[in-house]
Coordinates of C-alpha atoms and ligand atoms in Angstrom, one line a residue:
X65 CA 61.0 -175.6 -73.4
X66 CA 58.0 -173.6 -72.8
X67 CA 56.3 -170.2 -72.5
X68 CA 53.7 -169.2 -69.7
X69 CA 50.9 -167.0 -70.1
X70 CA 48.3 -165.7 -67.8
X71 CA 45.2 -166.2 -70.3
X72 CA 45.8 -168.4 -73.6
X73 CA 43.1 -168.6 -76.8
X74 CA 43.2 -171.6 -78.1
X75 CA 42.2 -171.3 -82.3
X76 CA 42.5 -168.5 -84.0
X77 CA 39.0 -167.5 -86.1
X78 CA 36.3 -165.2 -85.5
X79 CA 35.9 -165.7 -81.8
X80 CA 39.4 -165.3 -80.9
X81 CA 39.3 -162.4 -82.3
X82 CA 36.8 -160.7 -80.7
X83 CA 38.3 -162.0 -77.6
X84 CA 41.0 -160.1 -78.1
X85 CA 39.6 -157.1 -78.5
X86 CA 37.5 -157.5 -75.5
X87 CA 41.0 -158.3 -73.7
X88 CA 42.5 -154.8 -74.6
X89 CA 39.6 -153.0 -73.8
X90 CA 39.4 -154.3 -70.2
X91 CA 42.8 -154.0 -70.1
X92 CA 45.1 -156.6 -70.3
X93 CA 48.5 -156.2 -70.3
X94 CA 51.7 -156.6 -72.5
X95 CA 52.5 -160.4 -72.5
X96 CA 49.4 -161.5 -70.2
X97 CA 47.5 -162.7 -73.4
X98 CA 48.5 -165.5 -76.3
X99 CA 46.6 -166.6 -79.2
X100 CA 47.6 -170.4 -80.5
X101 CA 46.0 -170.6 -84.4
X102 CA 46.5 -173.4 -86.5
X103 CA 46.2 -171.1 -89.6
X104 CA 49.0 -168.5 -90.8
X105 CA 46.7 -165.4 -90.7
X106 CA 45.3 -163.3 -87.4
X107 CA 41.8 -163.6 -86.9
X108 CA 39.3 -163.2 -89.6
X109 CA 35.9 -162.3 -90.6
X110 CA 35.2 -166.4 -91.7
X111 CA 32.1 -165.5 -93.4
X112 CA 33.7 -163.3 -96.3
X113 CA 35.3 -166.7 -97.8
X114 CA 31.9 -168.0 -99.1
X115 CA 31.0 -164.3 -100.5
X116 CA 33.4 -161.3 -101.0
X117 CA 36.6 -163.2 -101.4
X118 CA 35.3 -165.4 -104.2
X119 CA 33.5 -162.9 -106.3
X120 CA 34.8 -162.5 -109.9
X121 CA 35.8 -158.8 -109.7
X122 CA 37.2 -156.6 -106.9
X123 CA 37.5 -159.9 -104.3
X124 CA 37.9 -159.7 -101.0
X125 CA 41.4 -160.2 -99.4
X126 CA 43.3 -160.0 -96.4
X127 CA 43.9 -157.5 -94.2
X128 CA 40.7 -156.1 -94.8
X129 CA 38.6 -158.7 -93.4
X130 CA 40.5 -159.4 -90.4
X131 CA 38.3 -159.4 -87.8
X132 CA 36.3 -157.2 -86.3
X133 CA 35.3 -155.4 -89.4
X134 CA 32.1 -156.9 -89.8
X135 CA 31.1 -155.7 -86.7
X136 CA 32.1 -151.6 -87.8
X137 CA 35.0 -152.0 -85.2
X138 CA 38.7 -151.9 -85.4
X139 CA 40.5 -153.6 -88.2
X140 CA 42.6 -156.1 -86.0
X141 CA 45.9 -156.5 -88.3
X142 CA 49.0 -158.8 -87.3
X143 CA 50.4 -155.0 -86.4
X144 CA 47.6 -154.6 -83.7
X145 CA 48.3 -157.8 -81.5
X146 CA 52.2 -156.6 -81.8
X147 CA 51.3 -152.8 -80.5
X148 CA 49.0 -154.5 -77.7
X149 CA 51.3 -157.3 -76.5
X150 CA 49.4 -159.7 -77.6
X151 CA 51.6 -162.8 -78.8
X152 CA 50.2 -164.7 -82.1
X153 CA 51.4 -167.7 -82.1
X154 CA 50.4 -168.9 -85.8
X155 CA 50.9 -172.0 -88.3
X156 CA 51.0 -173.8 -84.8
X157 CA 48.4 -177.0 -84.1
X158 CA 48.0 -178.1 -80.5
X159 CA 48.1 -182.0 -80.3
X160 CA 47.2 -182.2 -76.5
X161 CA 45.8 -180.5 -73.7
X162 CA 45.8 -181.3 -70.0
X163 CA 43.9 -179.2 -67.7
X164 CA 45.2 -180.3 -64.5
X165 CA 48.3 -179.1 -65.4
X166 CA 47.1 -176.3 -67.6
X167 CA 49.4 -177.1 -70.1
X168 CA 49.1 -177.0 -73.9
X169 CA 51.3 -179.2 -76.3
X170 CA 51.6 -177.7 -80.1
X171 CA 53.0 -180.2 -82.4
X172 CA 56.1 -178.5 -82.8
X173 CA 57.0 -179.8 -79.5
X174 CA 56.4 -176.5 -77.2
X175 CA 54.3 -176.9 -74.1
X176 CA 52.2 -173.3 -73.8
X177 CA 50.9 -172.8 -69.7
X178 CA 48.1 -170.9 -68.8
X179 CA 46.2 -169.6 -65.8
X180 CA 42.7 -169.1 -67.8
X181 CA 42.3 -170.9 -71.4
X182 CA 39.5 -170.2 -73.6
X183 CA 39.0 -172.7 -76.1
X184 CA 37.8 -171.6 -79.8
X185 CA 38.6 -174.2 -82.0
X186 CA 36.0 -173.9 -84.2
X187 CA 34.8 -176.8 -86.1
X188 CA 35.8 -179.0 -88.7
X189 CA 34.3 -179.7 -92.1
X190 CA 32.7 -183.0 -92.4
X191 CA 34.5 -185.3 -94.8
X192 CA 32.5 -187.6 -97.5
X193 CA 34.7 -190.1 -96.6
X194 CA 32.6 -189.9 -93.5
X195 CA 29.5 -191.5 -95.2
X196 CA 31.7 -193.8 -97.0
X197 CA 32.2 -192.1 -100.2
X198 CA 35.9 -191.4 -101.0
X199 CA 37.8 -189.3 -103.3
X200 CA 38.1 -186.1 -100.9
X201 CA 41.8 -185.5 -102.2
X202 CA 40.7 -185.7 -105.3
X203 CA 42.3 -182.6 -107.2
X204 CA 38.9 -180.5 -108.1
X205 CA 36.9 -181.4 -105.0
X206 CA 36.5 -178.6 -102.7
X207 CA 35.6 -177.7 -99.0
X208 CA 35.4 -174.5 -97.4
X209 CA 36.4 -173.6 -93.8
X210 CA 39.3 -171.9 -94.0
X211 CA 41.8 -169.3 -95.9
X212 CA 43.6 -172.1 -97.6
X213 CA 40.3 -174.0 -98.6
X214 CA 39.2 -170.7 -100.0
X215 CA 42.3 -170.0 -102.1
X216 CA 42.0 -173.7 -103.4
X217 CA 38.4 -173.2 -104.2
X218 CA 39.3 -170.1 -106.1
X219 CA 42.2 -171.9 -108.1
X220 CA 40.3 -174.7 -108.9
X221 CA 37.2 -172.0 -110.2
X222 CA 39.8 -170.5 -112.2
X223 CA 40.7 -173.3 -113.9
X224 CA 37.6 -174.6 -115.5
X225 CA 35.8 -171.0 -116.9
X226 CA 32.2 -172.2 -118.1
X227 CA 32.8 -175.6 -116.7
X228 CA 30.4 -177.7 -114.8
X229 CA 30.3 -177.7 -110.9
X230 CA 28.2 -180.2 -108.5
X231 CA 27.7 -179.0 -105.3
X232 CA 26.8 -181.5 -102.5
X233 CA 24.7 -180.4 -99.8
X234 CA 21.8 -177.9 -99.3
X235 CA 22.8 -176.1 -96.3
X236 CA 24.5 -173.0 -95.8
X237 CA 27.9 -173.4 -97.7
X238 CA 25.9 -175.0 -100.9
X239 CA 23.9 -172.3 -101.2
X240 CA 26.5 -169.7 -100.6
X241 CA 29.0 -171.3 -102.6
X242 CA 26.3 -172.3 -105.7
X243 CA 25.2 -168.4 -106.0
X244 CA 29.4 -167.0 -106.0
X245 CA 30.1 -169.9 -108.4
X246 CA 27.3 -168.8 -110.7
X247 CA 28.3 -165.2 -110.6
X248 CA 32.2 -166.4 -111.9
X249 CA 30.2 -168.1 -114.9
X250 CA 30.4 -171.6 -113.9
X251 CA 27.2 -174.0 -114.9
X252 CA 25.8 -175.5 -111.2
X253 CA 23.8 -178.3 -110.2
X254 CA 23.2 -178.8 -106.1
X255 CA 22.4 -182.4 -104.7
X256 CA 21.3 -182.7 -101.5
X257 CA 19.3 -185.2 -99.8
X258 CA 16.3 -183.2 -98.6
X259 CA 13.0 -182.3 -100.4
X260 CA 14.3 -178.9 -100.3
X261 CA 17.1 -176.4 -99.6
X262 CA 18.3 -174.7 -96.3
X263 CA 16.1 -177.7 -94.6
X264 CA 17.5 -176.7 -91.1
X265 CA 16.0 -173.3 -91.2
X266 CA 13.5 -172.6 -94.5
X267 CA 10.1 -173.6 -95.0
X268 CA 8.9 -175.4 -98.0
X269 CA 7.3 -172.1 -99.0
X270 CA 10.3 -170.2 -98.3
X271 CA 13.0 -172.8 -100.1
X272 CA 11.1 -172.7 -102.9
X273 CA 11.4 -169.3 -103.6
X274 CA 14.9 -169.3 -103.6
X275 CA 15.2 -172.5 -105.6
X276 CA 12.8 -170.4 -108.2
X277 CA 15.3 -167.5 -108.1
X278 CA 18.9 -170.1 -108.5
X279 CA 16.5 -172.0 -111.1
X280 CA 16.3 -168.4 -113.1
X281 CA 20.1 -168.4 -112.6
X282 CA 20.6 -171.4 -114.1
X283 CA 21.2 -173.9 -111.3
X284 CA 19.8 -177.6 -111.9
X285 CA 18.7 -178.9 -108.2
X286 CA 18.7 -182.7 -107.9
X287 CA 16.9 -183.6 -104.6
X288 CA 16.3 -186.5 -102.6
X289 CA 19.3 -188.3 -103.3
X290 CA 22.9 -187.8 -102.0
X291 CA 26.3 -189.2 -104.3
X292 CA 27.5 -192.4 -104.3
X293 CA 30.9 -192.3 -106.0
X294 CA 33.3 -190.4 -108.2
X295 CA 34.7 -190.9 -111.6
X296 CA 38.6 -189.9 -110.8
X297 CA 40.9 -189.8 -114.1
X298 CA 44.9 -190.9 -114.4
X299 CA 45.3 -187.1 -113.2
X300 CA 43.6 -187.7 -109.9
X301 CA 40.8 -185.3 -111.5
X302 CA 37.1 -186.1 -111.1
X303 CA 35.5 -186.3 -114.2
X304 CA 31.9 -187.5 -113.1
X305 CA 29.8 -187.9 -110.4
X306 CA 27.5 -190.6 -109.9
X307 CA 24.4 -190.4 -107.6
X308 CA 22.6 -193.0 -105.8
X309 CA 19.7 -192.6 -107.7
X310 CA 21.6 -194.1 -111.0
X311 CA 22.2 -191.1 -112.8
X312 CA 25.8 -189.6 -113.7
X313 CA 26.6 -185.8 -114.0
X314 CA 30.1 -184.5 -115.6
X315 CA 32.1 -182.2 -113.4
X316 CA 34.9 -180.3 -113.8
X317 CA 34.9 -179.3 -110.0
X318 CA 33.1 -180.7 -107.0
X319 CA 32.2 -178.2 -103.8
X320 CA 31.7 -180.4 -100.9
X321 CA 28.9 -178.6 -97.9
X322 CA 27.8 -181.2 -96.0
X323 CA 27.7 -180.0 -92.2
X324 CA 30.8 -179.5 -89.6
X325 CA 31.8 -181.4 -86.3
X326 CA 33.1 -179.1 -83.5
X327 CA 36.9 -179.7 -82.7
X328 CA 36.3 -180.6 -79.0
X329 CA 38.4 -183.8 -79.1
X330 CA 41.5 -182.5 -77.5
X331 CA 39.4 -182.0 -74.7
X332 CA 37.3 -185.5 -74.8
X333 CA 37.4 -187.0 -70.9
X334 CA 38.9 -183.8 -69.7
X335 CA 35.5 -181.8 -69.9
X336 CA 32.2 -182.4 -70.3
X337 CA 30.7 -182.4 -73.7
X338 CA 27.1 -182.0 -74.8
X339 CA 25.1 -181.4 -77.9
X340 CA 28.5 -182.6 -79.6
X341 CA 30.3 -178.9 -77.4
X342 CA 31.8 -178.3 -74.8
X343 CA 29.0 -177.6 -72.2
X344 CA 29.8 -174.1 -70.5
X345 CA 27.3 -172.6 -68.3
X346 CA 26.1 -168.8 -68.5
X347 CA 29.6 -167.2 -68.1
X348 CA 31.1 -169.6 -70.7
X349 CA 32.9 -171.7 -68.2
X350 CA 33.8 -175.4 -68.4
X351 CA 33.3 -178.0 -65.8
X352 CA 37.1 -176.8 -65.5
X353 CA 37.0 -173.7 -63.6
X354 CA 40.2 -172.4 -65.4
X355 CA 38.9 -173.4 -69.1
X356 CA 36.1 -171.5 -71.1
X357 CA 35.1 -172.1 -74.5
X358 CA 33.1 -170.0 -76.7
X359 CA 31.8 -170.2 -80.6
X360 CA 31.0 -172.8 -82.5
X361 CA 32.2 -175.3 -80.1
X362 CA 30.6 -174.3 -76.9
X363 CA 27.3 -175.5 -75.8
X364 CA 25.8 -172.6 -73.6
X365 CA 22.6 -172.2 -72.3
X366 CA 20.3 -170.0 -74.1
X367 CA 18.2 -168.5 -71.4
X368 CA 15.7 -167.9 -73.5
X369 CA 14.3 -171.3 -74.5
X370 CA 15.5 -172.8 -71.2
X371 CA 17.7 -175.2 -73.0
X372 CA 21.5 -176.0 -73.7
X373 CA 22.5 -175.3 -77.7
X374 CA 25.1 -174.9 -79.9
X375 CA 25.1 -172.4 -82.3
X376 CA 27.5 -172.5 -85.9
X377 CA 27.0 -168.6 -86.6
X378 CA 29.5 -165.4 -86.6
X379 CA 26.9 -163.8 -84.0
X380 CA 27.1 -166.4 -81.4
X381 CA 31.0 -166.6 -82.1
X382 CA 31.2 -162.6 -81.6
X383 CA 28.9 -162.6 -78.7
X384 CA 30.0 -165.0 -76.4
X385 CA 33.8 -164.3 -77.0
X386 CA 33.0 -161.0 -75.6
X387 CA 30.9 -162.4 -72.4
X388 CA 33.5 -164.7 -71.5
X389 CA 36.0 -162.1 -71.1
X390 CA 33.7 -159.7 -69.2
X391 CA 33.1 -163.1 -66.9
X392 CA 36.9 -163.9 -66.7
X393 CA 37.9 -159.8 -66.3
X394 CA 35.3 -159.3 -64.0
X395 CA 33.3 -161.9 -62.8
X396 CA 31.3 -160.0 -60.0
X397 CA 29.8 -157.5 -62.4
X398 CA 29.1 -160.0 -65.2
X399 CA 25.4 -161.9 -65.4
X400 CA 24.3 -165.0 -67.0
X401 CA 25.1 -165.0 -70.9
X402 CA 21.5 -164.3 -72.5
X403 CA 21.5 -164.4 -75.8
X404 CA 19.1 -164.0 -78.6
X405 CA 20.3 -166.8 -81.5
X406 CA 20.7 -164.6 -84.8
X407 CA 21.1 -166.3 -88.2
X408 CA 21.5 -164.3 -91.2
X409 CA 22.8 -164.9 -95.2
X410 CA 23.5 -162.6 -98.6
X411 CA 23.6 -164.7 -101.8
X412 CA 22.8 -162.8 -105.0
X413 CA 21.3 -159.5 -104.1
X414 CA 19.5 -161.2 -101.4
X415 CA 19.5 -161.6 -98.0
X416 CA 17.5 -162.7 -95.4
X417 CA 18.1 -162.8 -91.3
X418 CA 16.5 -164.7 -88.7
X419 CA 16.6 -164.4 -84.9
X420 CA 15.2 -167.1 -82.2
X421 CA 14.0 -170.6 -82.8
X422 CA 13.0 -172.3 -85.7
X423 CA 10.5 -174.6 -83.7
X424 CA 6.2 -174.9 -83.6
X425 CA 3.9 -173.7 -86.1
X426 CA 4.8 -171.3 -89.2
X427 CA 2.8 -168.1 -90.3
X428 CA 4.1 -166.4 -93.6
X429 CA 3.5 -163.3 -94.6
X430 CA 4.1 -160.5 -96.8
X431 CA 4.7 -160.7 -101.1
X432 CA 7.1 -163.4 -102.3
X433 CA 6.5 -162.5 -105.6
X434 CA 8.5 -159.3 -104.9
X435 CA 11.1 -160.8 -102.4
X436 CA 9.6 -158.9 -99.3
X437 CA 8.3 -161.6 -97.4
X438 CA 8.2 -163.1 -93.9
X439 CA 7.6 -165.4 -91.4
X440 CA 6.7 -165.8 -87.9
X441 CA 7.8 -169.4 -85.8
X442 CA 5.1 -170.2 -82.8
X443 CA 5.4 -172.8 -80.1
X444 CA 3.1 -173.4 -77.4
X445 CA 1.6 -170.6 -77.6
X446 CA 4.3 -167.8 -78.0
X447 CA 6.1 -166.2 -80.7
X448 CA 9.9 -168.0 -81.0
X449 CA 11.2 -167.3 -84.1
X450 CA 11.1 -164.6 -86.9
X451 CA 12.3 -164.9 -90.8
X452 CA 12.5 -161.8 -92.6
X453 CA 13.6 -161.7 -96.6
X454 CA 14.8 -158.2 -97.8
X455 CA 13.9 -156.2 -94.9
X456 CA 15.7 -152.4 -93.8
X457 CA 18.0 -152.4 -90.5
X458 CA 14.9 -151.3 -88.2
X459 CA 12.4 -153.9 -89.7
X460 CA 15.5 -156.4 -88.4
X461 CA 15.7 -155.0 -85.2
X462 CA 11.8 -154.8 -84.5
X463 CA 11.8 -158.9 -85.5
X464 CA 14.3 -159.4 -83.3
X465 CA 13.2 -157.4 -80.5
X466 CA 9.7 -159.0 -81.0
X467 CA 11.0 -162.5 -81.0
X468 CA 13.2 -161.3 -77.8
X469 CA 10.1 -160.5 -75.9
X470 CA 8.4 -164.1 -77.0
X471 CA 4.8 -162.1 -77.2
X472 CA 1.7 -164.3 -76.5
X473 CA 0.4 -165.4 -79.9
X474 CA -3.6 -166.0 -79.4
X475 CA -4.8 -166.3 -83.2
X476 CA -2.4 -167.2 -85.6
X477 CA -4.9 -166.0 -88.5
X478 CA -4.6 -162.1 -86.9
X479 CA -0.6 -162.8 -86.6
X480 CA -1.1 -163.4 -90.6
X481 CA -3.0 -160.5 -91.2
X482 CA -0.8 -158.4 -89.2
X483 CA 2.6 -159.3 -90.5
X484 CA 5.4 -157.3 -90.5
X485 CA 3.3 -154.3 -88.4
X486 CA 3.2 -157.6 -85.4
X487 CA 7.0 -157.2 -85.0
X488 CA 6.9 -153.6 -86.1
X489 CA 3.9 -152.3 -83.2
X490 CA 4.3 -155.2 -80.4
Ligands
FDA243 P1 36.4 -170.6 -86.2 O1 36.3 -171.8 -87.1 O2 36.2 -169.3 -86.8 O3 37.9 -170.6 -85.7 C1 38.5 -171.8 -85.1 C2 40.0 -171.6 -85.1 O4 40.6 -172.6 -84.3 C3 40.6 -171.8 -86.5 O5 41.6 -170.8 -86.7 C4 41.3 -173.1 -86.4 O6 42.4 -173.3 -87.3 C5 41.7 -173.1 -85.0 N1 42.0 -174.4 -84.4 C6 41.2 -175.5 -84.3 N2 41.8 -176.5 -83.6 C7 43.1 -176.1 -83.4 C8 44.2 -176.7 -82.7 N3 44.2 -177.9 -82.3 N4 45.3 -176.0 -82.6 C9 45.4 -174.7 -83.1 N5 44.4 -174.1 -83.7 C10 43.2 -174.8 -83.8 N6 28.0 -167.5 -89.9 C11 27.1 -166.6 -90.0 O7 26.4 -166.3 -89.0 N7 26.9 -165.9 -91.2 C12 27.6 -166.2 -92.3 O8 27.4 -165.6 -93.3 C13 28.6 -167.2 -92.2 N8 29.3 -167.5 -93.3 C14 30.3 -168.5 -93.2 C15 31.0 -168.8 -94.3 C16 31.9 -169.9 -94.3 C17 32.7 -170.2 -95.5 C18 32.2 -170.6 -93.1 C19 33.2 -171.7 -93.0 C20 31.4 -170.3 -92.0 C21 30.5 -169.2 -92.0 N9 29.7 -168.9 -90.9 C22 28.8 -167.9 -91.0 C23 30.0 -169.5 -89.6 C24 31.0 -168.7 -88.8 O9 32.1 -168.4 -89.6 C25 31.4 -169.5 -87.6 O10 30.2 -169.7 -86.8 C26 32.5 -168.8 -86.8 O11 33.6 -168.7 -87.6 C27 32.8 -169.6 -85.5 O12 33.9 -168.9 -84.9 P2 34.9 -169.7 -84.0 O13 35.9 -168.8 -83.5 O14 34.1 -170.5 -83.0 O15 35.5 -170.8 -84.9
NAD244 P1 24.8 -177.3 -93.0 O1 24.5 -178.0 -91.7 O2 24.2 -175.9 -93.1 O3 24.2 -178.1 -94.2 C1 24.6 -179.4 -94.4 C2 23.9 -179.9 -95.6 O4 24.5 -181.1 -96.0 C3 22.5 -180.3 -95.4 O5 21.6 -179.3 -95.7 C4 22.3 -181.5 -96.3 O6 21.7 -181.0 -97.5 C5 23.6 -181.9 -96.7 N1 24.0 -183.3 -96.4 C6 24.0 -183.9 -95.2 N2 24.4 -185.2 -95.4 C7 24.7 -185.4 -96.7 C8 25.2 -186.4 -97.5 N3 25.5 -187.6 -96.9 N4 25.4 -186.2 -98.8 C9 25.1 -185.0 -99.3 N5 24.6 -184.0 -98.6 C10 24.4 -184.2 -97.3 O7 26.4 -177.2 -93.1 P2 27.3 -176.5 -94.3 O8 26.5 -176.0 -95.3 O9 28.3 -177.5 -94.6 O10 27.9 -175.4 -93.5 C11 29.0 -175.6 -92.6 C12 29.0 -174.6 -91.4 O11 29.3 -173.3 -91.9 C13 27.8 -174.6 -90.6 O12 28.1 -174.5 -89.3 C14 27.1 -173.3 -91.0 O13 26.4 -172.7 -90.0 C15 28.3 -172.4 -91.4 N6 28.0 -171.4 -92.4 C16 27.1 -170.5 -92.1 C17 26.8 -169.6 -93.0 C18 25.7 -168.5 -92.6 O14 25.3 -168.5 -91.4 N7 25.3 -167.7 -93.5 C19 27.3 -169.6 -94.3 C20 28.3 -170.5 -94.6 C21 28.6 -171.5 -93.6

């Protein structure tokens, strides 16, 4: 039993479909083209779960995020694969890969062939149980990567109004995920075990002002320490939480963030993996000619700091989706992949964005008393990186055109003085 396709996408989130946009518009042709998803939706916009779909009032919901509508393009429903040709092969896991034979397995037993796979698994959330604290299953503990983990995380909201929530872990999905829970009235305290939030990215100067602004929102932060263990009732609830610093907080819901691990390992001794990816080079392609694999778990060079990352944002996801297809449609007019790495959030009624490299020495600038602030990233004597808090679409785009030029940064003291007119005049 088996169906044969000339180009396969293997997962079914925010690069796939951008893919298959890209696919149409090069022109692919009824039947050539099959998406394999483990979830029971098309592709969608993954970044709504942690903002629009779990506010209090007028949420977010399918179709309307379905991708690309955060990019301002086409609305891809379920009724646009079927009017393309595009088969959507949903609710459907693949347990094994072998690309020697280009064959995919799914676990209903079908084998799937292709001619050209790209592979866009994604990642996976990390589990506690993974640093040896159980109780994942637990009935009010929470992760969020997908459309089922959101609707779970919204049930589970809904069922404790004005209740207590601890949320582990300081990156990206805490902070999202702290700032929607306090906006739907629920009482927050974030542990993590950095001296401060968004460690990855923010400055000390910059985490603090956010702390200040979820401290005058009412979130407790407990820092430095990471949990230990639940307190799980005869209902399977958890009741408590207890840190390893001794002390005990009551919960009526626990929201888990504590990093992801790219899904590569259906791939592990097929292709060659770095930076925890699958290592592609500047068209996206595997050291199997006939595989390419884009988004979260690719690891592609970034031209511009000479070096091999892999990048966990929608940007990178959207972008190289698009470059593989260019490279696999039409590989003599298609370059190396050169992208600019572009980070961005929205929690409250902020939002910041960063583009480039969070690497050297910092300058800050601007007033972050009034939430219109900055910062500039310098290595070895160029500009890498810019942070930008509150700033209009062209203030955006001159940071990230400045950081795309990598300017020569002589006196860091005139960079300060300068500020946002640096980015703005270079
Ligand atoms: P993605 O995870 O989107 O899709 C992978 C797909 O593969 C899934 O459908 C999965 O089920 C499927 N799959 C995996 N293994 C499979 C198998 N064996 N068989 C079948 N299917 C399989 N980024 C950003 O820049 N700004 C933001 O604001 C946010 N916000 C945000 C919120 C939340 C809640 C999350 C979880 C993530 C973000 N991100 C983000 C990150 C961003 O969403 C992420 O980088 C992209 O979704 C990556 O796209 P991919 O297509 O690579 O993976
Ligand atoms: P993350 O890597 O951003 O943050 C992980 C956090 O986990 C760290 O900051 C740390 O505080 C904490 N941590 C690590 N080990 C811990 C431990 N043992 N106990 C307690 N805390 C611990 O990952 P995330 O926040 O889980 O986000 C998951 C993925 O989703 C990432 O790829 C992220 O890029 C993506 N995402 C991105 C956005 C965005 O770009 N705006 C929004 C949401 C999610």
């Amino acid at each position: 039993m088996g169906r044969a396709f000339v180009y396969v996408i293997l997962g079914g989130g925010v690069a796939a479909g951008y893919a298959a946009l890209e696919f149409t518009r090069r022109g692919v042709s009824h039947g050539e083209l099959c998406i394999i998803s483990e979830e029971s939706v098309a592709p969608y916009e993954r970044p709504a779960l942690s903002k629009g779909f779990l506010l209090p009032e007028d949420r977010a919901s399918l179709p309307s995020f379905h991708t690309c509508v955060g990019a301002n393009e086409e609305r891809l429903t379920p009724k646009w694969y079927k009017e393309q040709g595009i088969e959507l092969v949903l609710g459907t896991r693949v347990k094994s890969a072998d690309v020697r034979r280009k064959t995919l397995l799914t676990a209903a037993g079908e084998t799937i062939s292709y001619k050209i796979l790209i592979v866009a698994t994604g990642a996976r959330a990390l589990k506690l149980e993974e640093f040896g604290v159980s109780g994942s299953d637990a009935e009010n503990v929470c992760y969020l990567r997908d459309l089922a983990d959101a609707n779970r995380l919204v049930d589970v909201m809904q069922s404790c109004p004005g209740g207590n929530a601890v949320v582990i872990g300081g990156g990206y999905i805490g902070m999202e995920c702290a700032a929607s829970l306090v906006i739907n009235k629920i009482n927050v305290t974030m542990v993590f075990p950095e001296e401060h939030c968004m460690a990855r990215l923010f400055t000390p100067k910059i985490a603090s002002y956010y702390e200040d602004y979820y401290q005058s929102k009412g979130v407790k932060f407990i820092k430095g320490t990471v949990l230990s263990s639940f307190n799980i009732d005869s209902t399977g609830k958890v009741t408590a939480v207890n840190l390893r610093d001794g002390s005990q907080l009551p919960a009526d819901m626990v929201v888990v963030g504590i990093g992801i691990r790219p899904n590569t390992s259906l791939f592990e001794g097929q292709l060659t993996l770095e930076k925890g990816g699958i290592k592609v080079n500047g068209k996206l392609q595997s050291s199997n000619s006939s595989v390419y694999a884009v988004g979260d778990v690719a690891a592609f060079p970034v031209k511009l700091f000479g070096e091999t990352r892999r990048l966990e944002h929608v940007d990178s996801a959207r972008k190289s989706a698009r470059h593989a297809v260019h490279a696999i449609m039409e590989p003599e007019k298609t370059g190396e992949f050169d992208y600019l790495p572009f980070f961005y959030s929205r929690v409250f009624t902020m939002s910041w964005q960063f583009y480039g490299d969070a690497a050297g020495e910092v300058v800050h600038y601007g007033d972050f008393s009034g939430g219109r602030f900055g910062a500039y990233c310098v290595s070895k004597g160029h500009l890498v990186g810019s942070f930008l808090e509150g700033g209009t679409k062209e203030e955006y785009e001159a940071i990230a055109n400045a950081t795309r030029l990598k300017p020569a940064i002589e006196d860091l003291g005139e960079l300060e003085r300068q500020g946002l007119s640096f980015a703005l005049t270079v």
